[in-house]
PDB file of N, CA and C in Angstrom:
ATOM      1  N   UNK A   1       2.002  -3.774   6.630  1.00 60.00           N
ATOM      2  CA  UNK A   1       1.403  -2.836   5.703  1.00 60.00           C
ATOM      3  C   UNK A   1       2.409  -2.556   4.599  1.00 60.00           C
ATOM      4  N   UNK A   2       2.119  -3.004   3.419  1.00 87.00           N
ATOM      5  CA  UNK A   2       3.015  -2.757   2.296  1.00 87.00           C
ATOM      6  C   UNK A   2       2.381  -1.774   1.317  1.00 87.00           C
ATOM      7  N   UNK A   3       3.109  -0.722   1.063  1.00 91.00           N
ATOM      8  CA  UNK A   3       2.653   0.264   0.084  1.00 91.00           C
ATOM      9  C   UNK A   3       3.396   0.108  -1.235  1.00 91.00           C
ATOM     10  N   UNK A   4       4.128  -1.008  -1.388  1.00 93.00           N
ATOM     11  CA  UNK A   4       4.948  -1.230  -2.583  1.00 93.00           C
ATOM     12  C   UNK A   4       4.129  -1.052  -3.865  1.00 93.00           C
ATOM     13  N   UNK A   5       3.083  -1.826  -4.013  1.00 92.00           N
ATOM     14  CA  UNK A   5       2.308  -1.781  -5.255  1.00 92.00           C
ATOM     15  C   UNK A   5       1.542  -0.466  -5.421  1.00 92.00           C
ATOM     16  N   UNK A   6       0.897   0.061  -4.385  1.00 89.00           N
ATOM     17  CA  UNK A   6       0.218   1.350  -4.569  1.00 89.00           C
ATOM     18  C   UNK A   6       1.175   2.490  -4.953  1.00 89.00           C
ATOM     19  N   UNK A   7       2.371   2.534  -4.348  1.00 93.00           N
ATOM     20  CA  UNK A   7       3.333   3.588  -4.703  1.00 93.00           C
ATOM     21  C   UNK A   7       3.831   3.358  -6.129  1.00 93.00           C
ATOM     22  N   UNK A   8       4.044   2.117  -6.485  1.00 94.00           N
ATOM     23  CA  UNK A   8       4.480   1.769  -7.842  1.00 94.00           C
ATOM     24  C   UNK A   8       3.450   2.244  -8.871  1.00 94.00           C
ATOM     25  N   UNK A   9       2.186   1.955  -8.620  1.00 93.00           N
ATOM     26  CA  UNK A   9       1.123   2.385  -9.536  1.00 93.00           C
ATOM     27  C   UNK A   9       1.034   3.906  -9.602  1.00 93.00           C
ATOM     28  N   UNK A  10       1.186   4.545  -8.459  1.00 91.00           N
ATOM     29  CA  UNK A  10       1.138   6.010  -8.386  1.00 91.00           C
ATOM     30  C   UNK A  10       2.259   6.616  -9.244  1.00 91.00           C
ATOM     31  N   UNK A  11       3.480   6.077  -9.099  1.00 94.00           N
ATOM     32  CA  UNK A  11       4.608   6.592  -9.882  1.00 94.00           C
ATOM     33  C   UNK A  11       4.388   6.359 -11.369  1.00 94.00           C
ATOM     34  N   UNK A  12       3.870   5.212 -11.717  1.00 95.00           N
ATOM     35  CA  UNK A  12       3.624   4.897 -13.123  1.00 95.00           C
ATOM     36  C   UNK A  12       2.607   5.858 -13.722  1.00 95.00           C
ATOM     37  N   UNK A  13       1.521   6.079 -13.010  1.00 94.00           N
ATOM     38  CA  UNK A  13       0.451   6.933 -13.522  1.00 94.00           C
ATOM     39  C   UNK A  13       0.848   8.406 -13.580  1.00 94.00           C
ATOM     40  N   UNK A  14       1.470   8.908 -12.533  1.00 94.00           N
ATOM     41  CA  UNK A  14       1.757  10.343 -12.452  1.00 94.00           C
ATOM     42  C   UNK A  14       3.035  10.769 -13.166  1.00 94.00           C
ATOM     43  N   UNK A  15       3.954   9.832 -13.386  1.00 95.00           N
ATOM     44  CA  UNK A  15       5.227  10.181 -14.011  1.00 95.00           C
ATOM     45  C   UNK A  15       5.458   9.441 -15.323  1.00 95.00           C
ATOM     46  N   UNK A  16       4.417   8.742 -15.799  1.00 96.00           N
ATOM     47  CA  UNK A  16       4.478   8.038 -17.080  1.00 96.00           C
ATOM     48  C   UNK A  16       5.676   7.099 -17.183  1.00 96.00           C
ATOM     49  N   UNK A  17       5.928   6.378 -16.108  1.00 97.00           N
ATOM     50  CA  UNK A  17       6.990   5.377 -16.088  1.00 97.00           C
ATOM     51  C   UNK A  17       6.320   4.024 -16.280  1.00 97.00           C
ATOM     52  N   UNK A  18       6.763   3.254 -17.272  1.00 97.00           N
ATOM     53  CA  UNK A  18       6.168   1.923 -17.438  1.00 97.00           C
ATOM     54  C   UNK A  18       6.315   1.113 -16.151  1.00 97.00           C
ATOM     55  N   UNK A  19       5.224   0.551 -15.690  1.00 96.00           N
ATOM     56  CA  UNK A  19       5.199  -0.136 -14.401  1.00 96.00           C
ATOM     57  C   UNK A  19       6.242  -1.257 -14.339  1.00 96.00           C
ATOM     58  N   UNK A  20       6.513  -1.908 -15.472  1.00 96.00           N
ATOM     59  CA  UNK A  20       7.491  -2.996 -15.457  1.00 96.00           C
ATOM     60  C   UNK A  20       8.921  -2.498 -15.231  1.00 96.00           C
ATOM     61  N   UNK A  21       9.168  -1.203 -15.431  1.00 97.00           N
ATOM     62  CA  UNK A  21      10.489  -0.633 -15.165  1.00 97.00           C
ATOM     63  C   UNK A  21      10.682  -0.293 -13.686  1.00 97.00           C
ATOM     64  N   UNK A  22       9.595  -0.191 -12.953  1.00 97.00           N
ATOM     65  CA  UNK A  22       9.670   0.172 -11.533  1.00 97.00           C
ATOM     66  C   UNK A  22       9.874  -1.109 -10.738  1.00 97.00           C
ATOM     67  N   UNK A  23      11.138  -1.444 -10.550  1.00 97.00           N
ATOM     68  CA  UNK A  23      11.501  -2.668  -9.838  1.00 97.00           C
ATOM     69  C   UNK A  23      12.158  -2.326  -8.507  1.00 97.00           C
ATOM     70  N   UNK A  24      12.269  -3.301  -7.661  1.00 95.00           N
ATOM     71  CA  UNK A  24      12.816  -3.123  -6.319  1.00 95.00           C
ATOM     72  C   UNK A  24      14.169  -2.423  -6.325  1.00 95.00           C
ATOM     73  N   UNK A  25      15.060  -2.851  -7.206  1.00 97.00           N
ATOM     74  CA  UNK A  25      16.426  -2.328  -7.193  1.00 97.00           C
ATOM     75  C   UNK A  25      16.672  -1.151  -8.120  1.00 97.00           C
ATOM     76  N   UNK A  26      15.676  -0.727  -8.869  1.00 97.00           N
ATOM     77  CA  UNK A  26      15.849   0.428  -9.754  1.00 97.00           C
ATOM     78  C   UNK A  26      16.002   1.682  -8.904  1.00 97.00           C
ATOM     79  N   UNK A  27      17.009   2.485  -9.218  1.00 97.00           N
ATOM     80  CA  UNK A  27      17.128   3.752  -8.490  1.00 97.00           C
ATOM     81  C   UNK A  27      16.115   4.731  -9.072  1.00 97.00           C
ATOM     82  N   UNK A  28      15.776   5.709  -8.288  1.00 97.00           N
ATOM     83  CA  UNK A  28      14.839   6.724  -8.771  1.00 97.00           C
ATOM     84  C   UNK A  28      15.455   7.458  -9.956  1.00 97.00           C
ATOM     85  N   UNK A  29      16.778   7.631  -9.926  1.00 96.00           N
ATOM     86  CA  UNK A  29      17.486   8.232 -11.051  1.00 96.00           C
ATOM     87  C   UNK A  29      17.344   7.372 -12.305  1.00 96.00           C
ATOM     88  N   UNK A  30      17.460   6.044 -12.156  1.00 96.00           N
ATOM     89  CA  UNK A  30      17.261   5.119 -13.280  1.00 96.00           C
ATOM     90  C   UNK A  30      15.872   5.302 -13.892  1.00 96.00           C
ATOM     91  N   UNK A  31      14.920   5.675 -13.067  1.00 97.00           N
ATOM     92  CA  UNK A  31      13.538   5.850 -13.518  1.00 97.00           C
ATOM     93  C   UNK A  31      13.288   7.252 -14.066  1.00 97.00           C
ATOM     94  N   UNK A  32      14.359   8.048 -14.158  1.00 96.00           N
ATOM     95  CA  UNK A  32      14.258   9.387 -14.726  1.00 96.00           C
ATOM     96  C   UNK A  32      13.817  10.451 -13.740  1.00 96.00           C
ATOM     97  N   UNK A  33      13.954  10.161 -12.453  1.00 96.00           N
ATOM     98  CA  UNK A  33      13.497  11.110 -11.439  1.00 96.00           C
ATOM     99  C   UNK A  33      14.681  11.850 -10.818  1.00 96.00           C
ATOM    100  N   UNK A  34      14.704  13.161 -11.014  1.00 95.00           N
ATOM    101  CA  UNK A  34      15.722  13.992 -10.380  1.00 95.00           C
ATOM    102  C   UNK A  34      15.153  14.546  -9.075  1.00 95.00           C
ATOM    103  N   UNK A  35      15.901  15.416  -8.408  1.00 92.00           N
ATOM    104  CA  UNK A  35      15.450  15.914  -7.103  1.00 92.00           C
ATOM    105  C   UNK A  35      14.146  16.716  -7.206  1.00 92.00           C
ATOM    106  N   UNK A  36      13.942  17.415  -8.303  1.00 94.00           N
ATOM    107  CA  UNK A  36      12.678  18.150  -8.477  1.00 94.00           C
ATOM    108  C   UNK A  36      11.506  17.175  -8.624  1.00 94.00           C
ATOM    109  N   UNK A  37      11.716  16.103  -9.363  1.00 94.00           N
ATOM    110  CA  UNK A  37      10.668  15.089  -9.519  1.00 94.00           C
ATOM    111  C   UNK A  37      10.346  14.427  -8.180  1.00 94.00           C
ATOM    112  N   UNK A  38      11.349  14.297  -7.312  1.00 92.00           N
ATOM    113  CA  UNK A  38      11.113  13.694  -5.996  1.00 92.00           C
ATOM    114  C   UNK A  38      10.215  14.589  -5.142  1.00 92.00           C
ATOM    115  N   UNK A  39      10.399  15.893  -5.262  1.00 92.00           N
ATOM    116  CA  UNK A  39       9.517  16.823  -4.540  1.00 92.00           C
ATOM    117  C   UNK A  39       8.091  16.676  -5.061  1.00 92.00           C
ATOM    118  N   UNK A  40       7.981  16.560  -6.385  1.00 93.00           N
ATOM    119  CA  UNK A  40       6.666  16.337  -7.000  1.00 93.00           C
ATOM    120  C   UNK A  40       6.050  15.025  -6.518  1.00 93.00           C
ATOM    121  N   UNK A  41       6.883  13.993  -6.426  1.00 92.00           N
ATOM    122  CA  UNK A  41       6.411  12.682  -5.958  1.00 92.00           C
ATOM    123  C   UNK A  41       5.832  12.790  -4.552  1.00 92.00           C
ATOM    124  N   UNK A  42       6.516  13.498  -3.679  1.00 91.00           N
ATOM    125  CA  UNK A  42       6.006  13.654  -2.314  1.00 91.00           C
ATOM    126  C   UNK A  42       4.665  14.386  -2.333  1.00 91.00           C
ATOM    127  N   UNK A  43       4.522  15.373  -3.201  1.00 92.00           N
ATOM    128  CA  UNK A  43       3.243  16.083  -3.315  1.00 92.00           C
ATOM    129  C   UNK A  43       2.130  15.131  -3.768  1.00 92.00           C
ATOM    130  N   UNK A  44       2.446  14.270  -4.728  1.00 92.00           N
ATOM    131  CA  UNK A  44       1.465  13.293  -5.204  1.00 92.00           C
ATOM    132  C   UNK A  44       1.122  12.312  -4.084  1.00 92.00           C
ATOM    133  N   UNK A  45       2.147  11.827  -3.382  1.00 89.00           N
ATOM    134  CA  UNK A  45       1.912  10.883  -2.287  1.00 89.00           C
ATOM    135  C   UNK A  45       1.130  11.533  -1.152  1.00 89.00           C
ATOM    136  N   UNK A  46       1.325  12.824  -0.984  1.00 88.00           N
ATOM    137  CA  UNK A  46       0.563  13.555   0.032  1.00 88.00           C
ATOM    138  C   UNK A  46      -0.931  13.499  -0.293  1.00 88.00           C
ATOM    139  N   UNK A  47      -1.251  13.609  -1.571  1.00 88.00           N
ATOM    140  CA  UNK A  47      -2.655  13.527  -2.005  1.00 88.00           C
ATOM    141  C   UNK A  47      -3.167  12.095  -1.976  1.00 88.00           C
ATOM    142  N   UNK A  48      -2.328  11.156  -2.397  1.00 85.00           N
ATOM    143  CA  UNK A  48      -2.764   9.772  -2.579  1.00 85.00           C
ATOM    144  C   UNK A  48      -2.645   8.909  -1.325  1.00 85.00           C
ATOM    145  N   UNK A  49      -1.656   9.195  -0.491  1.00 83.00           N
ATOM    146  CA  UNK A  49      -1.377   8.307   0.640  1.00 83.00           C
ATOM    147  C   UNK A  49      -1.761   8.928   1.972  1.00 83.00           C
ATOM    148  N   UNK A  50      -1.209  10.111   2.249  1.00 83.00           N
ATOM    149  CA  UNK A  50      -1.499  10.734   3.544  1.00 83.00           C
ATOM    150  C   UNK A  50      -1.254  12.229   3.461  1.00 83.00           C
ATOM    151  N   UNK A  51      -2.229  13.046   3.849  1.00 87.00           N
ATOM    152  CA  UNK A  51      -2.083  14.493   3.737  1.00 87.00           C
ATOM    153  C   UNK A  51      -0.999  15.081   4.635  1.00 87.00           C
ATOM    154  N   UNK A  52      -0.525  14.320   5.612  1.00 85.00           N
ATOM    155  CA  UNK A  52       0.496  14.835   6.514  1.00 85.00           C
ATOM    156  C   UNK A  52       1.919  14.608   6.058  1.00 85.00           C
ATOM    157  N   UNK A  53       2.117  13.915   4.929  1.00 87.00           N
ATOM    158  CA  UNK A  53       3.475  13.647   4.446  1.00 87.00           C
ATOM    159  C   UNK A  53       4.168  14.923   4.002  1.00 87.00           C
ATOM    160  N   UNK A  54       5.477  14.950   4.195  1.00 86.00           N
ATOM    161  CA  UNK A  54       6.294  16.053   3.686  1.00 86.00           C
ATOM    162  C   UNK A  54       7.613  15.481   3.196  1.00 86.00           C
ATOM    163  N   UNK A  55       8.383  16.303   2.436  1.00 81.00           N
ATOM    164  CA  UNK A  55       9.650  15.776   1.945  1.00 81.00           C
ATOM    165  C   UNK A  55      10.600  15.472   3.097  1.00 81.00           C
ATOM    166  N   UNK A  56      10.423  16.113   4.218  1.00 83.00           N
ATOM    167  CA  UNK A  56      11.240  15.789   5.392  1.00 83.00           C
ATOM    168  C   UNK A  56      10.904  14.390   5.909  1.00 83.00           C
ATOM    169  N   UNK A  57       9.641  13.981   5.777  1.00 82.00           N
ATOM    170  CA  UNK A  57       9.208  12.649   6.214  1.00 82.00           C
ATOM    171  C   UNK A  57       9.713  11.561   5.280  1.00 82.00           C
ATOM    172  N   UNK A  58       9.740  11.868   3.989  1.00 88.00           N
ATOM    173  CA  UNK A  58      10.116  10.882   2.971  1.00 88.00           C
ATOM    174  C   UNK A  58      11.492  11.277   2.439  1.00 88.00           C
ATOM    175  N   UNK A  59      12.514  10.945   3.209  1.00 87.00           N
ATOM    176  CA  UNK A  59      13.889  11.343   2.881  1.00 87.00           C
ATOM    177  C   UNK A  59      14.491  10.363   1.878  1.00 87.00           C
ATOM    178  N   UNK A  60      14.345  10.693   0.593  1.00 92.00           N
ATOM    179  CA  UNK A  60      14.945   9.891  -0.461  1.00 92.00           C
ATOM    180  C   UNK A  60      15.718  10.815  -1.396  1.00 92.00           C
ATOM    181  N   UNK A  61      16.658  10.228  -2.121  1.00 94.00           N
ATOM    182  CA  UNK A  61      17.440  10.956  -3.113  1.00 94.00           C
ATOM    183  C   UNK A  61      17.304  10.242  -4.448  1.00 94.00           C
ATOM    184  N   UNK A  62      17.758  10.856  -5.525  1.00 95.00           N
ATOM    185  CA  UNK A  62      17.707  10.154  -6.812  1.00 95.00           C
ATOM    186  C   UNK A  62      18.483   8.831  -6.794  1.00 95.00           C
ATOM    187  N   UNK A  63      19.443   8.689  -5.887  1.00 97.00           N
ATOM    188  CA  UNK A  63      20.219   7.450  -5.786  1.00 97.00           C
ATOM    189  C   UNK A  63      19.519   6.379  -4.954  1.00 97.00           C
ATOM    190  N   UNK A  64      18.429   6.713  -4.309  1.00 96.00           N
ATOM    191  CA  UNK A  64      17.667   5.728  -3.535  1.00 96.00           C
ATOM    192  C   UNK A  64      17.017   4.739  -4.493  1.00 96.00           C
ATOM    193  N   UNK A  65      16.920   3.494  -4.059  1.00 97.00           N
ATOM    194  CA  UNK A  65      16.198   2.502  -4.865  1.00 97.00           C
ATOM    195  C   UNK A  65      14.705   2.686  -4.644  1.00 97.00           C
ATOM    196  N   UNK A  66      13.931   2.115  -5.536  1.00 97.00           N
ATOM    197  CA  UNK A  66      12.485   2.166  -5.368  1.00 97.00           C
ATOM    198  C   UNK A  66      12.089   1.523  -4.042  1.00 97.00           C
ATOM    199  N   UNK A  67      12.722   0.418  -3.713  1.00 96.00           N
ATOM    200  CA  UNK A  67      12.432  -0.271  -2.450  1.00 96.00           C
ATOM    201  C   UNK A  67      12.712   0.642  -1.252  1.00 96.00           C
ATOM    202  N   UNK A  68      13.822   1.374  -1.283  1.00 96.00           N
ATOM    203  CA  UNK A  68      14.133   2.304  -0.197  1.00 96.00           C
ATOM    204  C   UNK A  68      13.102   3.429  -0.126  1.00 96.00           C
ATOM    205  N   UNK A  69      12.642   3.876  -1.276  1.00 94.00           N
ATOM    206  CA  UNK A  69      11.624   4.933  -1.301  1.00 94.00           C
ATOM    207  C   UNK A  69      10.327   4.442  -0.668  1.00 94.00           C
ATOM    208  N   UNK A  70       9.927   3.228  -1.009  1.00 95.00           N
ATOM    209  CA  UNK A  70       8.699   2.664  -0.424  1.00 95.00           C
ATOM    210  C   UNK A  70       8.860   2.519   1.085  1.00 95.00           C
ATOM    211  N   UNK A  71      10.018   2.051   1.529  1.00 94.00           N
ATOM    212  CA  UNK A  71      10.264   1.909   2.968  1.00 94.00           C
ATOM    213  C   UNK A  71      10.180   3.262   3.669  1.00 94.00           C
ATOM    214  N   UNK A  72      10.695   4.309   3.018  1.00 93.00           N
ATOM    215  CA  UNK A  72      10.631   5.649   3.598  1.00 93.00           C
ATOM    216  C   UNK A  72       9.177   6.124   3.710  1.00 93.00           C
ATOM    217  N   UNK A  73       8.381   5.850   2.691  1.00 92.00           N
ATOM    218  CA  UNK A  73       6.962   6.232   2.720  1.00 92.00           C
ATOM    219  C   UNK A  73       6.239   5.457   3.822  1.00 92.00           C
ATOM    220  N   UNK A  74       6.488   4.152   3.903  1.00 91.00           N
ATOM    221  CA  UNK A  74       5.841   3.334   4.930  1.00 91.00           C
ATOM    222  C   UNK A  74       6.228   3.800   6.326  1.00 91.00           C
ATOM    223  N   UNK A  75       7.497   4.130   6.524  1.00 90.00           N
ATOM    224  CA  UNK A  75       7.946   4.609   7.835  1.00 90.00           C
ATOM    225  C   UNK A  75       7.303   5.951   8.177  1.00 90.00           C
ATOM    226  N   UNK A  76       7.195   6.815   7.178  1.00 89.00           N
ATOM    227  CA  UNK A  76       6.575   8.125   7.412  1.00 89.00           C
ATOM    228  C   UNK A  76       5.107   7.977   7.779  1.00 89.00           C
ATOM    229  N   UNK A  77       4.399   7.121   7.057  1.00 87.00           N
ATOM    230  CA  UNK A  77       2.980   6.892   7.352  1.00 87.00           C
ATOM    231  C   UNK A  77       2.830   6.306   8.753  1.00 87.00           C
ATOM    232  N   UNK A  78       3.679   5.344   9.088  1.00 87.00           N
ATOM    233  CA  UNK A  78       3.607   4.722  10.416  1.00 87.00           C
ATOM    234  C   UNK A  78       3.874   5.751  11.507  1.00 87.00           C
ATOM    235  N   UNK A  79       4.835   6.642  11.271  1.00 85.00           N
ATOM    236  CA  UNK A  79       5.161   7.633  12.298  1.00 85.00           C
ATOM    237  C   UNK A  79       4.055   8.668  12.463  1.00 85.00           C
ATOM    238  N   UNK A  80       3.315   8.911  11.404  1.00 83.00           N
ATOM    239  CA  UNK A  80       2.194   9.843  11.501  1.00 83.00           C
ATOM    240  C   UNK A  80       1.027   9.226  12.256  1.00 83.00           C
ATOM    241  N   UNK A  81       1.012   7.888  12.295  1.00 61.00           N
ATOM    242  CA  UNK A  81       0.030   7.149  13.084  1.00 61.00           C
ATOM    243  C   UNK A  81      -1.399   7.623  12.832  1.00 61.00           C
ATOM    244  N   UNK A  82      -1.715   7.777  11.566  1.00 50.00           N
ATOM    245  CA  UNK A  82      -3.046   8.268  11.209  1.00 50.00           C
ATOM    246  C   UNK A  82      -4.037   7.117  11.135  1.00 50.00           C
ATOM    247  N   UNK A  83      -5.289   7.377  11.451  1.00 55.00           N
ATOM    248  CA  UNK A  83      -6.316   6.355  11.239  1.00 55.00           C
ATOM    249  C   UNK A  83      -6.435   6.087   9.736  1.00 55.00           C
ATOM    250  N   UNK A  84      -6.627   4.830   9.367  1.00 52.00           N
ATOM    251  CA  UNK A  84      -6.652   4.474   7.951  1.00 52.00           C
ATOM    252  C   UNK A  84      -7.811   5.092   7.192  1.00 52.00           C
ATOM    253  N   UNK A  85      -8.876   5.512   7.868  1.00 53.00           N
ATOM    254  CA  UNK A  85      -9.992   6.090   7.126  1.00 53.00           C
ATOM    255  C   UNK A  85      -9.697   7.515   6.652  1.00 53.00           C
ATOM    256  N   UNK A  86      -8.504   8.053   6.980  1.00 52.00           N
ATOM    257  CA  UNK A  86      -8.140   9.363   6.451  1.00 52.00           C
ATOM    258  C   UNK A  86      -7.474   9.250   5.088  1.00 52.00           C
ATOM    259  N   UNK A  87      -7.233   8.026   4.604  1.00 53.00           N
ATOM    260  CA  UNK A  87      -6.629   7.822   3.301  1.00 53.00           C
ATOM    261  C   UNK A  87      -7.703   7.995   2.234  1.00 53.00           C
ATOM    262  N   UNK A  88      -7.468   8.869   1.246  1.00 54.00           N
ATOM    263  CA  UNK A  88      -8.493   9.140   0.260  1.00 54.00           C
ATOM    264  C   UNK A  88      -8.717   8.004  -0.741  1.00 54.00           C
ATOM    265  N   UNK A  89      -7.703   7.217  -1.028  1.00 59.00           N
ATOM    266  CA  UNK A  89      -7.822   6.180  -2.043  1.00 59.00           C
ATOM    267  C   UNK A  89      -8.180   4.845  -1.416  1.00 59.00           C
ATOM    268  N   UNK A  90      -9.205   4.207  -1.924  1.00 56.00           N
ATOM    269  CA  UNK A  90      -9.638   2.912  -1.383  1.00 56.00           C
ATOM    270  C   UNK A  90      -8.542   1.865  -1.526  1.00 56.00           C
ATOM    271  N   UNK A  91      -7.813   1.872  -2.641  1.00 59.00           N
ATOM    272  CA  UNK A  91      -6.733   0.893  -2.845  1.00 59.00           C
ATOM    273  C   UNK A  91      -5.615   1.109  -1.829  1.00 59.00           C
ATOM    274  N   UNK A  92      -5.255   2.351  -1.592  1.00 58.00           N
ATOM    275  CA  UNK A  92      -4.214   2.632  -0.613  1.00 58.00           C
ATOM    276  C   UNK A  92      -4.698   2.319   0.795  1.00 58.00           C
ATOM    277  N   UNK A  93      -5.950   2.628   1.066  1.00 56.00           N
ATOM    278  CA  UNK A  93      -6.516   2.329   2.390  1.00 56.00           C
ATOM    279  C   UNK A  93      -6.449   0.826   2.639  1.00 56.00           C
ATOM    280  N   UNK A  94      -6.798   0.038   1.636  1.00 59.00           N
ATOM    281  CA  UNK A  94      -6.769  -1.428   1.779  1.00 59.00           C
ATOM    282  C   UNK A  94      -5.340  -1.907   1.971  1.00 59.00           C
ATOM    283  N   UNK A  95      -4.385  -1.327   1.258  1.00 60.00           N
ATOM    284  CA  UNK A  95      -2.988  -1.740   1.381  1.00 60.00           C
ATOM    285  C   UNK A  95      -2.446  -1.437   2.774  1.00 60.00           C
ATOM    286  N   UNK A  96      -2.811  -0.302   3.316  1.00 56.00           N
ATOM    287  CA  UNK A  96      -2.329   0.092   4.637  1.00 56.00           C
ATOM    288  C   UNK A  96      -2.929  -0.782   5.724  1.00 56.00           C
ATOM    289  N   UNK A  97      -4.134  -1.270   5.508  1.00 55.00           N
ATOM    290  CA  UNK A  97      -4.793  -2.082   6.520  1.00 55.00           C
ATOM    291  C   UNK A  97      -4.245  -3.493   6.582  1.00 55.00           C
ATOM    292  N   UNK A  98      -3.476  -3.924   5.577  1.00 53.00           N
ATOM    293  CA  UNK A  98      -2.919  -5.283   5.552  1.00 53.00           C
ATOM    294  C   UNK A  98      -1.813  -5.434   6.566  1.00 53.00           C
TER     295      UNK A  98
END
């Protein structure tokens, strides 16, 4: 289950970051995200990915790479062990089912 592209699209849309700048090795700081923006990101992911997510589940810092952030989100979703039909977004639901 890869949430790489759905999280990338989510960050681009909600934080106005050009999608081509969101690369595997880009740090969240490189993308203009400080610790307050990371809290906002978790709130967005809570709506888009899984309502049970919290910042404690998605432990990232501005120095984390985008790839590390996606891995943290995937690990959090896996640990919540939610049925995929609880995901509100069809694109995210499809990504999680892969």
